[in-house]
Amino acid sequence: MSAVQRVDIDDPDVDMDMGNRMLYHGELFTGEMAEYVDDQVVCLDVYVDGIKNGLSRMWYPDGAPKLEGTVVNGSARGEFREWHPNGRLKSRKFFDDDIYSLKEETVWDEEGNLVRDWHRE
């Protein structure tokens, strides 16, 4: 079993084509694309044939989680969670599996108070 290729998004050999597909050395990229701040990973996305397809995660510079969800063929699918810098849940969003659109969103402030609770009819 081979290791998953991880590439820094700031690598000069990373580019995008006219179809917004990720390229590495001029080829459609398959693997993990990472963004770093001071050697700390702050964003990590999985690509298959140049398109986001898999777990998508972001972290604050201190390593605390910021965002997590799944992308299928470039579109959000299922549950996405986002956290405030203090570690409290900021939002939960649910995307349809078949039409890739937002169907539910719940948002909380930094103290955990409900700010918004929306559900598509």
Short mmCIF file of N, CA and C in Angstrom, two decimals:
data_model
loop_
_atom_site.label_atom_id
_atom_site.label_comp_id
_atom_site.label_asym_id
_atom_site.label_seq_id
_atom_site.Cartn_x
_atom_site.Cartn_y
_atom_site.Cartn_z
N MET A 1 0.85 -1.18 0.00
CA MET A 1 0.00 0.00 0.00
C MET A 1 0.89 1.24 0.00
N SER A 2 0.66 2.17 -0.91
CA SER A 2 1.50 3.36 -1.01
C SER A 2 0.94 4.48 -0.14
N ALA A 3 1.83 5.36 0.30
CA ALA A 3 1.44 6.49 1.13
C ALA A 3 0.70 7.53 0.29
N VAL A 4 -0.21 8.25 0.94
CA VAL A 4 -0.94 9.32 0.27
C VAL A 4 0.01 10.49 0.06
N GLN A 5 -0.01 11.04 -1.14
CA GLN A 5 0.84 12.18 -1.45
C GLN A 5 0.26 13.43 -0.81
N ARG A 6 1.08 14.18 -0.06
CA ARG A 6 0.67 15.45 0.52
C ARG A 6 1.54 16.55 -0.06
N VAL A 7 0.87 17.60 -0.56
CA VAL A 7 1.58 18.71 -1.21
C VAL A 7 1.17 20.01 -0.55
N ASP A 8 2.12 20.92 -0.40
CA ASP A 8 1.86 22.26 0.12
C ASP A 8 1.22 23.09 -0.98
N ILE A 9 0.08 23.70 -0.69
CA ILE A 9 -0.64 24.48 -1.70
C ILE A 9 0.20 25.65 -2.21
N ASP A 10 1.20 26.08 -1.45
CA ASP A 10 2.07 27.17 -1.87
C ASP A 10 3.26 26.71 -2.71
N ASP A 11 3.34 25.40 -2.98
CA ASP A 11 4.40 24.87 -3.84
C ASP A 11 4.28 25.51 -5.22
N PRO A 12 5.38 25.99 -5.79
CA PRO A 12 5.29 26.64 -7.11
C PRO A 12 4.80 25.71 -8.23
N ASP A 13 4.80 24.40 -8.01
CA ASP A 13 4.32 23.46 -9.02
C ASP A 13 2.83 23.17 -8.91
N VAL A 14 2.14 23.84 -7.96
CA VAL A 14 0.69 23.71 -7.80
C VAL A 14 0.02 24.79 -8.63
N ASP A 15 -1.02 24.40 -9.37
CA ASP A 15 -1.73 25.34 -10.22
C ASP A 15 -3.18 24.86 -10.36
N MET A 16 -4.01 25.67 -11.00
CA MET A 16 -5.38 25.27 -11.33
C MET A 16 -5.59 25.45 -12.81
N ASP A 17 -6.39 24.55 -13.40
CA ASP A 17 -6.68 24.68 -14.82
C ASP A 17 -7.95 25.51 -15.01
N MET A 18 -8.39 25.67 -16.24
CA MET A 18 -9.57 26.48 -16.55
C MET A 18 -10.85 25.91 -15.95
N GLY A 19 -10.86 24.64 -15.62
CA GLY A 19 -12.02 24.01 -14.99
C GLY A 19 -11.94 24.02 -13.48
N ASN A 20 -11.02 24.83 -12.91
CA ASN A 20 -10.80 24.92 -11.46
C ASN A 20 -10.40 23.59 -10.84
N ARG A 21 -9.68 22.79 -11.60
CA ARG A 21 -9.16 21.52 -11.07
C ARG A 21 -7.72 21.75 -10.63
N MET A 22 -7.33 21.11 -9.51
CA MET A 22 -6.00 21.26 -8.95
C MET A 22 -4.99 20.45 -9.77
N LEU A 23 -3.90 21.10 -10.11
CA LEU A 23 -2.81 20.47 -10.85
C LEU A 23 -1.55 20.48 -10.02
N TYR A 24 -0.74 19.46 -10.21
CA TYR A 24 0.59 19.41 -9.60
C TYR A 24 1.55 18.91 -10.67
N HIS A 25 2.56 19.69 -10.95
CA HIS A 25 3.48 19.41 -12.07
C HIS A 25 2.71 19.25 -13.38
N GLY A 26 1.63 20.04 -13.54
CA GLY A 26 0.86 20.03 -14.78
C GLY A 26 -0.11 18.87 -14.92
N GLU A 27 -0.20 18.00 -13.92
CA GLU A 27 -1.09 16.84 -13.96
C GLU A 27 -2.20 17.00 -12.93
N LEU A 28 -3.38 16.43 -13.21
CA LEU A 28 -4.47 16.45 -12.24
C LEU A 28 -3.99 15.80 -10.95
N PHE A 29 -4.22 16.49 -9.83
CA PHE A 29 -3.68 16.05 -8.54
C PHE A 29 -4.61 15.11 -7.81
N THR A 30 -4.06 14.04 -7.27
CA THR A 30 -4.75 13.13 -6.36
C THR A 30 -3.90 13.01 -5.11
N GLY A 31 -4.50 13.34 -3.98
CA GLY A 31 -3.79 13.28 -2.70
C GLY A 31 -4.30 14.36 -1.77
N GLU A 32 -3.49 14.73 -0.79
CA GLU A 32 -3.86 15.75 0.17
C GLU A 32 -3.16 17.06 -0.16
N MET A 33 -3.92 18.13 -0.20
CA MET A 33 -3.37 19.47 -0.42
C MET A 33 -3.43 20.18 0.92
N ALA A 34 -2.27 20.64 1.40
CA ALA A 34 -2.17 21.24 2.72
C ALA A 34 -1.76 22.70 2.63
N GLU A 35 -2.27 23.49 3.57
CA GLU A 35 -1.83 24.87 3.73
C GLU A 35 -1.22 24.99 5.12
N TYR A 36 -0.09 25.67 5.21
CA TYR A 36 0.64 25.77 6.46
C TYR A 36 0.78 27.23 6.90
N VAL A 37 0.80 27.44 8.21
CA VAL A 37 1.18 28.72 8.81
C VAL A 37 2.23 28.38 9.86
N ASP A 38 3.45 28.84 9.64
CA ASP A 38 4.55 28.56 10.58
C ASP A 38 4.68 27.07 10.88
N ASP A 39 4.73 26.24 9.86
CA ASP A 39 4.89 24.79 9.96
C ASP A 39 3.69 24.06 10.57
N GLN A 40 2.61 24.77 10.87
CA GLN A 40 1.39 24.16 11.40
C GLN A 40 0.38 24.03 10.25
N VAL A 41 -0.16 22.82 10.06
CA VAL A 41 -1.19 22.63 9.04
C VAL A 41 -2.44 23.37 9.50
N VAL A 42 -2.98 24.26 8.64
CA VAL A 42 -4.21 24.98 8.96
C VAL A 42 -5.35 24.61 8.03
N CYS A 43 -5.05 23.91 6.94
CA CYS A 43 -6.08 23.47 6.01
C CYS A 43 -5.59 22.19 5.32
N LEU A 44 -6.46 21.20 5.22
CA LEU A 44 -6.11 19.94 4.58
C LEU A 44 -7.32 19.43 3.82
N ASP A 45 -7.17 19.31 2.50
CA ASP A 45 -8.25 18.84 1.63
C ASP A 45 -7.77 17.65 0.81
N VAL A 46 -8.68 16.71 0.58
CA VAL A 46 -8.39 15.55 -0.25
C VAL A 46 -8.88 15.84 -1.67
N TYR A 47 -8.03 15.53 -2.64
CA TYR A 47 -8.35 15.72 -4.05
C TYR A 47 -8.25 14.38 -4.77
N VAL A 48 -9.15 14.17 -5.74
CA VAL A 48 -9.09 13.02 -6.63
C VAL A 48 -9.24 13.57 -8.05
N ASP A 49 -8.25 13.31 -8.86
CA ASP A 49 -8.24 13.80 -10.24
C ASP A 49 -8.50 15.31 -10.32
N GLY A 50 -7.88 16.06 -9.40
CA GLY A 50 -7.94 17.50 -9.42
C GLY A 50 -9.14 18.14 -8.76
N ILE A 51 -10.08 17.33 -8.24
CA ILE A 51 -11.31 17.85 -7.65
C ILE A 51 -11.37 17.46 -6.18
N LYS A 52 -11.79 18.41 -5.31
CA LYS A 52 -11.96 18.07 -3.89
C LYS A 52 -12.94 16.92 -3.80
N ASN A 53 -12.51 15.89 -3.05
CA ASN A 53 -13.33 14.69 -2.95
C ASN A 53 -12.89 13.91 -1.72
N GLY A 54 -13.47 14.26 -0.57
CA GLY A 54 -13.10 13.59 0.67
C GLY A 54 -13.20 14.54 1.84
N LEU A 55 -12.54 14.19 2.92
CA LEU A 55 -12.57 14.99 4.13
C LEU A 55 -11.88 16.33 3.91
N SER A 56 -12.51 17.39 4.38
CA SER A 56 -11.97 18.75 4.31
C SER A 56 -11.89 19.26 5.74
N ARG A 57 -10.67 19.68 6.15
CA ARG A 57 -10.48 20.12 7.54
C ARG A 57 -9.67 21.40 7.59
N MET A 58 -10.00 22.22 8.59
CA MET A 58 -9.24 23.44 8.86
C MET A 58 -8.98 23.52 10.36
N TRP A 59 -7.85 24.15 10.73
CA TRP A 59 -7.48 24.36 12.11
C TRP A 59 -7.06 25.80 12.31
N TYR A 60 -7.21 26.28 13.53
CA TYR A 60 -6.65 27.57 13.90
C TYR A 60 -5.14 27.40 14.02
N PRO A 61 -4.37 28.49 13.93
CA PRO A 61 -2.90 28.37 14.01
C PRO A 61 -2.39 27.67 15.27
N ASP A 62 -3.20 27.67 16.35
CA ASP A 62 -2.77 26.97 17.58
C ASP A 62 -3.07 25.48 17.54
N GLY A 63 -3.67 25.00 16.43
CA GLY A 63 -3.96 23.57 16.28
C GLY A 63 -5.38 23.18 16.64
N ALA A 64 -6.17 24.10 17.21
CA ALA A 64 -7.55 23.79 17.56
C ALA A 64 -8.38 23.65 16.28
N PRO A 65 -9.37 22.75 16.28
CA PRO A 65 -10.19 22.57 15.08
C PRO A 65 -11.00 23.82 14.74
N LYS A 66 -11.13 24.08 13.44
CA LYS A 66 -11.89 25.23 12.95
C LYS A 66 -13.09 24.78 12.10
N LEU A 67 -12.88 23.77 11.23
CA LEU A 67 -13.92 23.33 10.30
C LEU A 67 -13.67 21.89 9.90
N GLU A 68 -14.75 21.12 9.72
CA GLU A 68 -14.61 19.75 9.24
C GLU A 68 -15.87 19.33 8.52
N GLY A 69 -15.69 18.71 7.36
CA GLY A 69 -16.82 18.19 6.60
C GLY A 69 -16.33 17.39 5.41
N THR A 70 -17.26 16.83 4.69
CA THR A 70 -16.93 16.00 3.53
C THR A 70 -17.37 16.69 2.25
N VAL A 71 -16.51 16.60 1.26
CA VAL A 71 -16.78 17.16 -0.07
C VAL A 71 -16.80 15.99 -1.06
N VAL A 72 -17.81 15.96 -1.92
CA VAL A 72 -17.93 14.92 -2.93
C VAL A 72 -18.01 15.60 -4.29
N ASN A 73 -17.05 15.28 -5.14
CA ASN A 73 -17.00 15.88 -6.47
C ASN A 73 -17.07 17.41 -6.43
N GLY A 74 -16.40 18.01 -5.45
CA GLY A 74 -16.31 19.46 -5.35
C GLY A 74 -17.45 20.14 -4.62
N SER A 75 -18.43 19.39 -4.13
CA SER A 75 -19.57 19.98 -3.42
C SER A 75 -19.69 19.41 -2.02
N ALA A 76 -20.10 20.28 -1.08
CA ALA A 76 -20.31 19.85 0.31
C ALA A 76 -21.41 18.79 0.35
N ARG A 77 -21.21 17.81 1.22
CA ARG A 77 -22.20 16.74 1.37
C ARG A 77 -22.26 16.32 2.84
N GLY A 78 -23.46 16.12 3.33
CA GLY A 78 -23.62 15.67 4.71
C GLY A 78 -23.37 16.81 5.69
N GLU A 79 -22.77 16.46 6.83
CA GLU A 79 -22.58 17.41 7.92
C GLU A 79 -21.24 18.15 7.83
N PHE A 80 -21.30 19.47 8.04
CA PHE A 80 -20.11 20.30 8.21
C PHE A 80 -20.21 20.93 9.59
N ARG A 81 -19.10 20.91 10.34
CA ARG A 81 -19.06 21.54 11.66
C ARG A 81 -17.97 22.59 11.68
N GLU A 82 -18.26 23.69 12.37
CA GLU A 82 -17.29 24.78 12.50
C GLU A 82 -17.23 25.18 13.98
N TRP A 83 -16.02 25.49 14.47
CA TRP A 83 -15.82 25.84 15.86
C TRP A 83 -15.30 27.26 16.01
N HIS A 84 -15.66 27.88 17.12
CA HIS A 84 -15.09 29.17 17.50
C HIS A 84 -13.65 28.93 17.98
N PRO A 85 -12.81 29.97 18.04
CA PRO A 85 -11.44 29.81 18.54
C PRO A 85 -11.39 29.27 19.98
N ASN A 86 -12.45 29.51 20.77
CA ASN A 86 -12.45 29.01 22.16
C ASN A 86 -12.84 27.54 22.25
N GLY A 87 -13.09 26.88 21.13
CA GLY A 87 -13.41 25.46 21.11
C GLY A 87 -14.88 25.12 21.11
N ARG A 88 -15.74 26.12 21.34
CA ARG A 88 -17.18 25.87 21.30
C ARG A 88 -17.66 25.72 19.85
N LEU A 89 -18.65 24.88 19.68
CA LEU A 89 -19.22 24.69 18.35
C LEU A 89 -19.84 26.00 17.86
N LYS A 90 -19.48 26.40 16.66
CA LYS A 90 -19.98 27.63 16.05
C LYS A 90 -21.18 27.34 15.16
N SER A 91 -21.09 26.28 14.34
CA SER A 91 -22.20 25.96 13.46
C SER A 91 -22.17 24.49 13.05
N ARG A 92 -23.37 24.01 12.71
CA ARG A 92 -23.54 22.69 12.10
C ARG A 92 -24.41 22.92 10.88
N LYS A 93 -23.92 22.45 9.75
CA LYS A 93 -24.67 22.57 8.51
C LYS A 93 -24.83 21.18 7.92
N PHE A 94 -26.00 20.94 7.33
CA PHE A 94 -26.26 19.67 6.66
C PHE A 94 -26.61 19.95 5.21
N PHE A 95 -25.91 19.25 4.33
CA PHE A 95 -26.12 19.40 2.89
C PHE A 95 -26.77 18.15 2.34
N ASP A 96 -27.72 18.34 1.41
CA ASP A 96 -28.37 17.21 0.74
C ASP A 96 -27.33 16.34 0.04
N ASP A 97 -27.60 15.04 0.01
CA ASP A 97 -26.71 14.11 -0.69
C ASP A 97 -26.96 14.12 -2.19
N ASP A 98 -28.17 14.44 -2.60
CA ASP A 98 -28.48 14.31 -4.02
C ASP A 98 -28.38 15.62 -4.79
N ILE A 99 -28.66 16.77 -4.17
CA ILE A 99 -28.61 18.02 -4.92
C ILE A 99 -27.55 18.99 -4.39
N TYR A 100 -26.79 18.56 -3.39
CA TYR A 100 -25.66 19.34 -2.86
C TYR A 100 -26.06 20.74 -2.44
N SER A 101 -27.19 20.88 -1.78
CA SER A 101 -27.59 22.20 -1.31
C SER A 101 -27.83 22.15 0.20
N LEU A 102 -27.71 23.31 0.84
CA LEU A 102 -27.88 23.41 2.28
C LEU A 102 -29.33 23.11 2.65
N LYS A 103 -29.51 22.19 3.61
CA LYS A 103 -30.87 21.87 4.05
C LYS A 103 -31.11 22.21 5.51
N GLU A 104 -30.05 22.35 6.31
CA GLU A 104 -30.17 22.74 7.71
C GLU A 104 -28.94 23.53 8.13
N GLU A 105 -29.15 24.51 9.04
CA GLU A 105 -28.02 25.25 9.59
C GLU A 105 -28.38 25.69 11.00
N THR A 106 -27.50 25.40 11.94
CA THR A 106 -27.64 25.85 13.32
C THR A 106 -26.36 26.59 13.67
N VAL A 107 -26.51 27.79 14.27
CA VAL A 107 -25.36 28.64 14.59
C VAL A 107 -25.45 29.06 16.06
N TRP A 108 -24.28 29.03 16.75
CA TRP A 108 -24.18 29.46 18.13
C TRP A 108 -23.12 30.55 18.26
N ASP A 109 -23.27 31.42 19.26
CA ASP A 109 -22.24 32.42 19.52
C ASP A 109 -21.12 31.79 20.34
N GLU A 110 -20.10 32.58 20.69
CA GLU A 110 -18.93 32.05 21.39
C GLU A 110 -19.25 31.54 22.79
N GLU A 111 -20.39 31.95 23.36
CA GLU A 111 -20.79 31.47 24.69
C GLU A 111 -21.70 30.24 24.60
N GLY A 112 -22.05 29.82 23.39
CA GLY A 112 -22.90 28.65 23.21
C GLY A 112 -24.38 28.97 23.09
N ASN A 113 -24.72 30.26 22.99
CA ASN A 113 -26.13 30.65 22.83
C ASN A 113 -26.55 30.49 21.37
N LEU A 114 -27.75 29.95 21.19
CA LEU A 114 -28.28 29.75 19.85
C LEU A 114 -28.51 31.09 19.15
N VAL A 115 -27.98 31.23 17.95
CA VAL A 115 -28.12 32.45 17.16
C VAL A 115 -29.09 32.22 16.01
N ARG A 116 -29.02 31.05 15.40
CA ARG A 116 -29.86 30.76 14.24
C ARG A 116 -30.11 29.26 14.18
N ASP A 117 -31.35 28.90 13.85
CA ASP A 117 -31.72 27.51 13.63
C ASP A 117 -32.64 27.46 12.43
N TRP A 118 -32.09 27.10 11.29
CA TRP A 118 -32.81 27.16 10.02
C TRP A 118 -32.91 25.77 9.41
N HIS A 119 -34.09 25.44 8.90
CA HIS A 119 -34.33 24.15 8.22
C HIS A 119 -35.11 24.44 6.96
N ARG A 120 -34.65 23.93 5.85
CA ARG A 120 -35.39 24.10 4.59
C ARG A 120 -36.66 23.26 4.64
N GLU A 121 -37.72 23.84 4.19
CA GLU A 121 -39.02 23.14 4.14
C GLU A 121 -39.03 22.13 3.03
#
